[in-house]
Amino acid sequence: MPTLFEKIIAREIPAEIVYEDDLCLAFRDISAQAPVHVLLIPKKPIPRVGEATEEDQDLLGHLLLKVGVVAEQLGLKDTGFRIAVNHGKDGGETVPHMHIHLLGGRPLTWPPG
Ligand code: 5GP
């Protein structure tokens, strides 16, 4: 059963895509928590970050490198931004397809809730 995000990758569900390459896709979160809120996901359906394997090492590095590319594209590089990856129930994960939240466009408080 494909996840919601696999359906976005397959264009079966619409999303506002801001970046794509062979390995990953970035699109705006449907329920933005900041002026810029993008989800960066691997096209490979890794359920959650803590379940990535050694085989995923290059892919995980690729995703982190693309955070900077997408942040720059969306004008966040100078003002700053935050990334968050939620794993499991206590982490607040709701979609079982690994995703990096990229948030910016306003000052973000710390610690998070
Ligand atoms: P999580 O809570 O798993 O860390 O993050 C899942 C995110 O996916 C949430 O921020 C939620 O707003 C977003 N989301 C859920 N359904 C959709 C959808 O259909 N389209 C988009 N673009 N984002 C979604």
Short mmCIF file of N, CA, C and O and ligand atoms in Angstrom, two decimals:
data_model
loop_
_atom_site.label_atom_id
_atom_site.label_comp_id
_atom_site.label_asym_id
_atom_site.label_seq_id
_atom_site.Cartn_x
_atom_site.Cartn_y
_atom_site.Cartn_z
N MET A 1 0.86 -1.20 0.00
CA MET A 1 0.00 0.00 0.00
C MET A 1 0.89 1.25 0.00
O MET A 1 1.64 1.47 0.96
N PRO A 2 0.86 2.04 -1.06
CA PRO A 2 1.74 3.21 -1.10
C PRO A 2 1.35 4.25 -0.05
O PRO A 2 0.17 4.43 0.26
N THR A 3 2.35 4.90 0.50
CA THR A 3 2.08 5.97 1.47
C THR A 3 1.59 7.21 0.72
O THR A 3 1.73 7.34 -0.50
N LEU A 4 1.05 8.14 1.50
CA LEU A 4 0.62 9.43 0.96
C LEU A 4 1.75 10.09 0.17
O LEU A 4 1.54 10.64 -0.92
N PHE A 5 2.95 10.02 0.72
CA PHE A 5 4.06 10.71 0.05
C PHE A 5 4.49 9.98 -1.21
O PHE A 5 4.93 10.61 -2.18
N GLU A 6 4.35 8.65 -1.25
CA GLU A 6 4.61 7.94 -2.51
C GLU A 6 3.60 8.39 -3.57
O GLU A 6 3.93 8.48 -4.75
N LYS A 7 2.38 8.66 -3.15
CA LYS A 7 1.37 9.13 -4.10
C LYS A 7 1.70 10.54 -4.60
O LYS A 7 1.42 10.88 -5.75
N ILE A 8 2.31 11.35 -3.74
CA ILE A 8 2.75 12.68 -4.19
C ILE A 8 3.90 12.52 -5.19
O ILE A 8 3.93 13.19 -6.23
N ILE A 9 4.84 11.63 -4.89
CA ILE A 9 5.95 11.38 -5.82
C ILE A 9 5.40 10.94 -7.18
O ILE A 9 5.87 11.38 -8.23
N ALA A 10 4.38 10.09 -7.16
CA ALA A 10 3.79 9.56 -8.40
C ALA A 10 2.81 10.53 -9.06
O ALA A 10 2.22 10.22 -10.09
N ARG A 11 2.64 11.69 -8.46
CA ARG A 11 1.71 12.72 -8.96
C ARG A 11 0.25 12.23 -8.93
O ARG A 11 -0.60 12.70 -9.67
N GLU A 12 -0.04 11.28 -8.04
CA GLU A 12 -1.43 10.84 -7.89
C GLU A 12 -2.19 11.78 -6.95
O GLU A 12 -3.41 11.82 -6.96
N ILE A 13 -1.43 12.48 -6.10
CA ILE A 13 -1.98 13.51 -5.21
C ILE A 13 -1.22 14.80 -5.52
O ILE A 13 0.02 14.77 -5.60
N PRO A 14 -1.92 15.92 -5.71
CA PRO A 14 -1.20 17.15 -6.06
C PRO A 14 -0.44 17.72 -4.87
O PRO A 14 -0.85 17.55 -3.71
N ALA A 15 0.65 18.37 -5.17
CA ALA A 15 1.43 19.07 -4.15
C ALA A 15 2.19 20.18 -4.85
O ALA A 15 2.44 20.11 -6.06
N GLU A 16 2.55 21.20 -4.07
CA GLU A 16 3.33 22.30 -4.65
C GLU A 16 4.81 21.94 -4.52
O GLU A 16 5.45 22.14 -3.48
N ILE A 17 5.32 21.38 -5.58
CA ILE A 17 6.69 20.87 -5.59
C ILE A 17 7.66 22.04 -5.81
O ILE A 17 7.46 22.86 -6.71
N VAL A 18 8.70 22.09 -4.97
CA VAL A 18 9.67 23.19 -5.09
C VAL A 18 11.04 22.69 -5.54
O VAL A 18 11.88 23.48 -5.95
N TYR A 19 11.28 21.39 -5.44
CA TYR A 19 12.58 20.84 -5.86
C TYR A 19 12.39 19.35 -6.15
O TYR A 19 11.66 18.66 -5.44
N GLU A 20 13.10 18.87 -7.17
CA GLU A 20 13.07 17.43 -7.45
C GLU A 20 14.37 17.03 -8.14
O GLU A 20 14.90 17.78 -8.97
N ASP A 21 14.87 15.88 -7.76
CA ASP A 21 15.95 15.25 -8.54
C ASP A 21 15.69 13.75 -8.54
O ASP A 21 14.62 13.30 -8.12
N ASP A 22 16.68 12.98 -8.97
CA ASP A 22 16.47 11.53 -9.10
C ASP A 22 16.16 10.86 -7.77
O ASP A 22 15.46 9.84 -7.74
N LEU A 23 16.67 11.43 -6.68
CA LEU A 23 16.60 10.76 -5.38
C LEU A 23 15.61 11.35 -4.40
O LEU A 23 15.24 10.69 -3.43
N CYS A 24 15.21 12.59 -4.63
CA CYS A 24 14.36 13.23 -3.61
C CYS A 24 13.39 14.23 -4.23
O CYS A 24 13.50 14.61 -5.41
N LEU A 25 12.44 14.62 -3.38
CA LEU A 25 11.40 15.56 -3.79
C LEU A 25 11.14 16.50 -2.60
O LEU A 25 11.14 16.06 -1.45
N ALA A 26 10.93 17.78 -2.89
CA ALA A 26 10.56 18.74 -1.84
C ALA A 26 9.28 19.44 -2.26
O ALA A 26 9.14 19.87 -3.40
N PHE A 27 8.35 19.54 -1.32
CA PHE A 27 7.05 20.16 -1.60
C PHE A 27 6.55 20.87 -0.34
O PHE A 27 6.94 20.54 0.78
N ARG A 28 5.68 21.84 -0.56
CA ARG A 28 5.18 22.63 0.58
C ARG A 28 4.23 21.80 1.43
O ARG A 28 3.39 21.06 0.91
N ASP A 29 4.39 21.92 2.76
CA ASP A 29 3.51 21.23 3.70
C ASP A 29 2.10 21.80 3.57
O ASP A 29 1.90 23.02 3.48
N ILE A 30 1.11 20.93 3.60
CA ILE A 30 -0.29 21.36 3.42
C ILE A 30 -0.77 22.16 4.64
O ILE A 30 -1.75 22.91 4.53
N SER A 31 -0.10 22.00 5.76
CA SER A 31 -0.50 22.69 6.99
C SER A 31 0.73 23.44 7.53
O SER A 31 1.30 23.09 8.57
N ALA A 32 1.11 24.49 6.82
CA ALA A 32 2.37 25.17 7.10
C ALA A 32 2.40 25.75 8.51
O ALA A 32 1.46 26.40 8.95
N GLN A 33 3.50 25.50 9.20
CA GLN A 33 3.70 26.00 10.57
C GLN A 33 4.61 27.23 10.60
O GLN A 33 4.95 27.74 11.67
N ALA A 34 4.99 27.71 9.44
CA ALA A 34 5.85 28.89 9.31
C ALA A 34 5.62 29.41 7.90
O ALA A 34 5.08 28.69 7.04
N PRO A 35 6.05 30.66 7.63
CA PRO A 35 5.85 31.19 6.27
C PRO A 35 6.43 30.28 5.19
O PRO A 35 5.87 30.17 4.10
N VAL A 36 7.55 29.65 5.48
CA VAL A 36 8.08 28.60 4.60
C VAL A 36 8.09 27.30 5.38
O VAL A 36 8.68 27.22 6.46
N HIS A 37 7.41 26.30 4.87
CA HIS A 37 7.39 24.96 5.49
C HIS A 37 7.34 23.95 4.36
O HIS A 37 6.32 23.77 3.69
N VAL A 38 8.48 23.33 4.17
CA VAL A 38 8.63 22.38 3.06
C VAL A 38 9.00 21.02 3.63
O VAL A 38 9.66 20.93 4.67
N LEU A 39 8.57 19.97 2.98
CA LEU A 39 8.94 18.61 3.33
C LEU A 39 9.88 18.08 2.25
O LEU A 39 9.55 18.14 1.06
N LEU A 40 11.03 17.62 2.67
CA LEU A 40 12.02 17.05 1.75
C LEU A 40 12.05 15.55 2.00
O LEU A 40 12.33 15.12 3.13
N ILE A 41 11.74 14.79 0.98
CA ILE A 41 11.59 13.34 1.18
C ILE A 41 12.46 12.57 0.19
O ILE A 41 12.67 12.99 -0.95
N PRO A 42 12.95 11.39 0.63
CA PRO A 42 13.61 10.51 -0.32
C PRO A 42 12.55 9.84 -1.20
O PRO A 42 11.44 9.57 -0.71
N LYS A 43 12.87 9.60 -2.44
CA LYS A 43 11.90 8.85 -3.27
C LYS A 43 11.82 7.39 -2.81
O LYS A 43 10.77 6.77 -2.92
N LYS A 44 12.92 6.90 -2.26
CA LYS A 44 12.89 5.55 -1.66
C LYS A 44 12.04 5.62 -0.40
O LYS A 44 12.26 6.48 0.45
N PRO A 45 11.07 4.73 -0.26
CA PRO A 45 10.17 4.81 0.90
C PRO A 45 10.77 4.26 2.19
O PRO A 45 10.35 3.23 2.69
N ILE A 46 11.74 4.98 2.76
CA ILE A 46 12.24 4.65 4.10
C ILE A 46 11.15 5.10 5.08
O ILE A 46 10.74 6.27 5.05
N PRO A 47 10.62 4.21 5.92
CA PRO A 47 9.47 4.60 6.76
C PRO A 47 9.79 5.75 7.72
O PRO A 47 8.98 6.65 7.90
N ARG A 48 10.95 5.67 8.37
CA ARG A 48 11.32 6.73 9.33
C ARG A 48 12.83 6.70 9.50
O ARG A 48 13.46 5.67 9.28
N VAL A 49 13.36 7.82 9.97
CA VAL A 49 14.82 7.99 9.91
C VAL A 49 15.55 6.90 10.68
O VAL A 49 16.61 6.42 10.23
N GLY A 50 15.01 6.49 11.81
CA GLY A 50 15.69 5.49 12.63
C GLY A 50 15.66 4.10 12.03
O GLY A 50 16.25 3.17 12.58
N GLU A 51 14.96 3.95 10.90
CA GLU A 51 14.93 2.66 10.22
C GLU A 51 15.75 2.67 8.95
O GLU A 51 15.74 1.70 8.18
N ALA A 52 16.46 3.76 8.71
CA ALA A 52 17.39 3.78 7.58
C ALA A 52 18.51 2.78 7.86
O ALA A 52 18.82 2.49 9.03
N THR A 53 19.10 2.25 6.82
CA THR A 53 20.16 1.24 6.99
C THR A 53 21.46 1.78 6.39
O THR A 53 21.48 2.83 5.74
N GLU A 54 22.52 1.00 6.58
CA GLU A 54 23.84 1.37 6.02
C GLU A 54 23.71 1.65 4.52
O GLU A 54 24.37 2.52 3.98
N GLU A 55 22.85 0.90 3.89
CA GLU A 55 22.63 1.04 2.45
C GLU A 55 22.14 2.45 2.09
O GLU A 55 22.31 2.92 0.97
N ASP A 56 21.54 3.14 3.06
CA ASP A 56 20.96 4.46 2.81
C ASP A 56 21.92 5.61 3.10
O ASP A 56 21.52 6.78 3.03
N GLN A 57 23.16 5.30 3.43
CA GLN A 57 24.10 6.34 3.87
C GLN A 57 24.23 7.46 2.83
O GLN A 57 24.14 8.65 3.17
N ASP A 58 24.45 7.11 1.59
CA ASP A 58 24.62 8.14 0.56
C ASP A 58 23.33 8.94 0.37
O ASP A 58 23.35 10.15 0.17
N LEU A 59 22.21 8.24 0.44
CA LEU A 59 20.92 8.91 0.26
C LEU A 59 20.67 9.93 1.39
O LEU A 59 20.22 11.05 1.13
N LEU A 60 21.00 9.54 2.61
CA LEU A 60 20.81 10.47 3.74
C LEU A 60 21.72 11.69 3.59
O LEU A 60 21.29 12.82 3.86
N GLY A 61 22.93 11.47 3.15
CA GLY A 61 23.83 12.59 2.90
C GLY A 61 23.30 13.49 1.80
O GLY A 61 23.36 14.72 1.89
N HIS A 62 22.76 12.88 0.77
CA HIS A 62 22.18 13.64 -0.34
C HIS A 62 21.05 14.54 0.17
O HIS A 62 20.98 15.72 -0.18
N LEU A 63 20.20 13.98 1.01
CA LEU A 63 19.07 14.76 1.53
C LEU A 63 19.56 15.97 2.33
O LEU A 63 19.06 17.09 2.15
N LEU A 64 20.55 15.77 3.18
CA LEU A 64 21.05 16.88 3.99
C LEU A 64 21.70 17.95 3.11
O LEU A 64 21.56 19.14 3.37
N LEU A 65 22.39 17.52 2.07
CA LEU A 65 22.98 18.51 1.16
C LEU A 65 21.89 19.30 0.45
O LEU A 65 22.03 20.51 0.24
N LYS A 66 20.81 18.65 0.11
CA LYS A 66 19.74 19.35 -0.62
C LYS A 66 18.94 20.30 0.27
O LYS A 66 18.27 21.21 -0.22
N VAL A 67 19.02 20.11 1.59
CA VAL A 67 18.41 21.10 2.50
C VAL A 67 18.96 22.48 2.18
O VAL A 67 18.21 23.46 2.05
N GLY A 68 20.28 22.58 2.04
CA GLY A 68 20.88 23.88 1.74
C GLY A 68 20.45 24.43 0.40
O GLY A 68 20.22 25.64 0.25
N VAL A 69 20.34 23.56 -0.58
CA VAL A 69 19.92 23.99 -1.92
C VAL A 69 18.50 24.55 -1.88
O VAL A 69 18.21 25.63 -2.42
N VAL A 70 17.60 23.81 -1.23
CA VAL A 70 16.20 24.25 -1.17
C VAL A 70 16.07 25.51 -0.31
O VAL A 70 15.33 26.45 -0.67
N ALA A 71 16.81 25.57 0.80
CA ALA A 71 16.76 26.76 1.66
C ALA A 71 17.22 27.99 0.88
O ALA A 71 16.62 29.06 0.99
N GLU A 72 18.26 27.82 0.12
CA GLU A 72 18.75 28.96 -0.67
C GLU A 72 17.70 29.37 -1.71
O GLU A 72 17.38 30.55 -1.87
N GLN A 73 17.13 28.39 -2.37
CA GLN A 73 16.11 28.65 -3.40
C GLN A 73 14.91 29.40 -2.83
O GLN A 73 14.32 30.24 -3.49
N LEU A 74 14.57 29.11 -1.57
CA LEU A 74 13.39 29.71 -0.96
C LEU A 74 13.74 30.96 -0.14
O LEU A 74 12.90 31.50 0.58
N GLY A 75 14.98 31.39 -0.23
CA GLY A 75 15.37 32.66 0.38
C GLY A 75 15.62 32.59 1.87
O GLY A 75 15.52 33.60 2.56
N LEU A 76 15.96 31.39 2.39
CA LEU A 76 16.12 31.23 3.84
C LEU A 76 17.58 31.25 4.28
O LEU A 76 17.85 31.24 5.50
N LYS A 77 18.50 31.23 3.36
CA LYS A 77 19.90 31.04 3.72
C LYS A 77 20.42 32.15 4.64
O LYS A 77 21.15 31.89 5.58
N ASP A 78 20.03 33.39 4.39
CA ASP A 78 20.55 34.51 5.18
C ASP A 78 19.84 34.64 6.52
O ASP A 78 20.45 34.90 7.54
N THR A 79 18.53 34.46 6.52
CA THR A 79 17.76 34.66 7.76
C THR A 79 17.81 33.43 8.66
O THR A 79 17.63 33.54 9.87
N GLY A 80 18.01 32.27 8.09
CA GLY A 80 18.09 31.04 8.86
C GLY A 80 16.84 30.19 8.75
O GLY A 80 15.82 30.61 8.21
N PHE A 81 16.98 29.00 9.24
CA PHE A 81 15.87 28.03 9.12
C PHE A 81 16.11 26.91 10.11
O PHE A 81 17.16 26.85 10.76
N ARG A 82 15.15 26.03 10.23
CA ARG A 82 15.28 24.83 11.07
C ARG A 82 14.86 23.61 10.27
O ARG A 82 13.92 23.69 9.48
N ILE A 83 15.55 22.50 10.51
CA ILE A 83 15.05 21.22 9.98
C ILE A 83 14.66 20.34 11.16
O ILE A 83 15.24 20.44 12.25
N ALA A 84 13.65 19.52 10.94
CA ALA A 84 13.19 18.58 11.96
C ALA A 84 12.78 17.29 11.28
O ALA A 84 12.21 17.31 10.18
N VAL A 85 13.10 16.19 11.93
CA VAL A 85 12.71 14.87 11.42
C VAL A 85 12.03 14.13 12.56
O VAL A 85 12.67 13.79 13.56
N ASN A 86 10.75 13.90 12.44
CA ASN A 86 9.97 13.27 13.50
C ASN A 86 9.97 11.75 13.31
O ASN A 86 9.68 11.26 12.21
N HIS A 87 10.27 11.04 14.39
CA HIS A 87 10.29 9.57 14.34
C HIS A 87 9.32 9.03 15.39
O HIS A 87 9.51 9.27 16.59
N GLY A 88 8.30 8.34 14.94
CA GLY A 88 7.40 7.62 15.85
C GLY A 88 6.44 8.52 16.61
O GLY A 88 6.37 9.73 16.41
N LYS A 89 5.71 7.87 17.49
CA LYS A 89 4.59 8.52 18.19
C LYS A 89 5.04 9.73 19.00
O LYS A 89 4.52 10.84 18.82
N ASP A 90 6.02 9.55 19.86
CA ASP A 90 6.46 10.68 20.69
C ASP A 90 7.15 11.76 19.87
O ASP A 90 7.18 12.93 20.27
N GLY A 91 7.70 11.38 18.73
CA GLY A 91 8.33 12.37 17.86
C GLY A 91 7.34 13.20 17.08
O GLY A 91 7.70 14.21 16.48
N GLY A 92 6.09 12.73 17.04
CA GLY A 92 5.05 13.47 16.32
C GLY A 92 4.91 13.05 14.87
O GLY A 92 4.26 13.75 14.08
N GLU A 93 5.47 11.90 14.53
CA GLU A 93 5.37 11.43 13.14
C GLU A 93 3.94 11.01 12.81
O GLU A 93 3.31 10.29 13.59
N THR A 94 3.44 11.49 11.67
CA THR A 94 2.09 11.10 11.24
C THR A 94 2.09 10.44 9.87
O THR A 94 1.10 9.81 9.51
N VAL A 95 3.13 10.61 9.10
CA VAL A 95 3.20 9.97 7.77
C VAL A 95 4.42 9.05 7.75
O VAL A 95 5.55 9.51 7.95
N PRO A 96 4.20 7.74 7.53
CA PRO A 96 5.30 6.78 7.64
C PRO A 96 6.17 6.70 6.38
O PRO A 96 6.34 5.64 5.79
N HIS A 97 6.66 7.84 5.99
CA HIS A 97 7.63 7.94 4.88
C HIS A 97 8.57 9.06 5.31
O HIS A 97 8.14 10.21 5.45
N MET A 98 9.82 8.71 5.55
CA MET A 98 10.77 9.68 6.11
C MET A 98 10.70 11.03 5.41
O MET A 98 10.63 11.08 4.17
N HIS A 99 10.70 12.09 6.21
CA HIS A 99 10.67 13.44 5.64
C HIS A 99 11.39 14.40 6.54
O HIS A 99 11.34 14.29 7.77
N ILE A 100 12.04 15.35 5.93
CA ILE A 100 12.72 16.42 6.66
C ILE A 100 11.84 17.66 6.56
O ILE A 100 11.57 18.14 5.45
N HIS A 101 11.38 18.16 7.71
CA HIS A 101 10.67 19.44 7.71
C HIS A 101 11.70 20.56 7.58
O HIS A 101 12.69 20.58 8.34
N LEU A 102 11.49 21.48 6.69
CA LEU A 102 12.34 22.67 6.55
C LEU A 102 11.44 23.87 6.82
O LEU A 102 10.46 24.11 6.09
N LEU A 103 11.75 24.57 7.91
CA LEU A 103 10.89 25.67 8.36
C LEU A 103 11.68 26.97 8.41
O LEU A 103 12.82 27.00 8.88
N GLY A 104 11.06 28.05 8.00
CA GLY A 104 11.72 29.34 8.08
C GLY A 104 10.77 30.46 7.71
O GLY A 104 9.58 30.26 7.48
N GLY A 105 11.34 31.66 7.69
CA GLY A 105 10.53 32.83 7.34
C GLY A 105 10.01 33.56 8.56
O GLY A 105 9.32 34.56 8.43
N ARG A 106 10.32 33.05 9.75
CA ARG A 106 10.00 33.74 11.01
C ARG A 106 10.96 33.20 12.06
O ARG A 106 11.53 32.11 11.89
N PRO A 107 11.15 33.96 13.16
CA PRO A 107 11.98 33.42 14.23
C PRO A 107 11.31 32.19 14.84
O PRO A 107 10.10 32.23 15.13
N LEU A 108 12.05 31.14 15.03
CA LEU A 108 11.51 29.89 15.57
C LEU A 108 11.98 29.74 17.02
O LEU A 108 13.16 29.95 17.31
N THR A 109 11.06 29.39 17.89
CA THR A 109 11.42 29.31 19.31
C THR A 109 12.12 27.99 19.62
O THR A 109 12.02 27.01 18.87
N TRP A 110 12.82 27.97 20.74
CA TRP A 110 13.50 26.78 21.22
C TRP A 110 13.39 26.73 22.72
O TRP A 110 13.54 27.78 23.34
N PRO A 111 13.10 25.64 23.39
CA PRO A 111 12.94 24.32 22.80
C PRO A 111 11.59 24.16 22.11
O PRO A 111 10.65 24.91 22.43
N PRO A 112 11.48 23.20 21.18
CA PRO A 112 10.21 22.94 20.52
C PRO A 112 9.23 22.31 21.52
O PRO A 112 9.65 21.78 22.55
N GLY A 113 7.98 22.33 21.22
CA GLY A 113 6.96 21.79 22.14
C GLY A 113 7.00 20.28 22.23
O GLY A 113 7.61 19.62 21.43
P1 5GP B 1 4.97 14.42 10.46
O1 5GP B 1 3.88 14.80 11.41
O2 5GP B 1 4.83 12.96 10.05
O3 5GP B 1 6.37 14.74 10.92
O4 5GP B 1 4.78 15.30 9.19
C1 5GP B 1 3.85 15.02 8.20
C2 5GP B 1 3.52 16.32 7.54
O5 5GP B 1 2.81 16.04 6.34
C3 5GP B 1 2.63 17.25 8.36
O6 5GP B 1 3.30 18.46 8.63
C4 5GP B 1 1.40 17.45 7.48
O7 5GP B 1 0.88 18.75 7.53
C5 5GP B 1 1.91 17.07 6.11
N1 5GP B 1 0.88 16.55 5.22
C6 5GP B 1 -0.09 15.64 5.55
N2 5GP B 1 -0.85 15.38 4.47
C7 5GP B 1 -0.36 16.14 3.45
C8 5GP B 1 -0.74 16.28 2.08
O8 5GP B 1 -1.66 15.66 1.57
N3 5GP B 1 -0.02 17.17 1.33
C9 5GP B 1 1.04 17.86 1.86
N4 5GP B 1 1.67 18.71 1.03
N5 5GP B 1 1.42 17.74 3.14
C10 5GP B 1 0.73 16.88 3.93
#
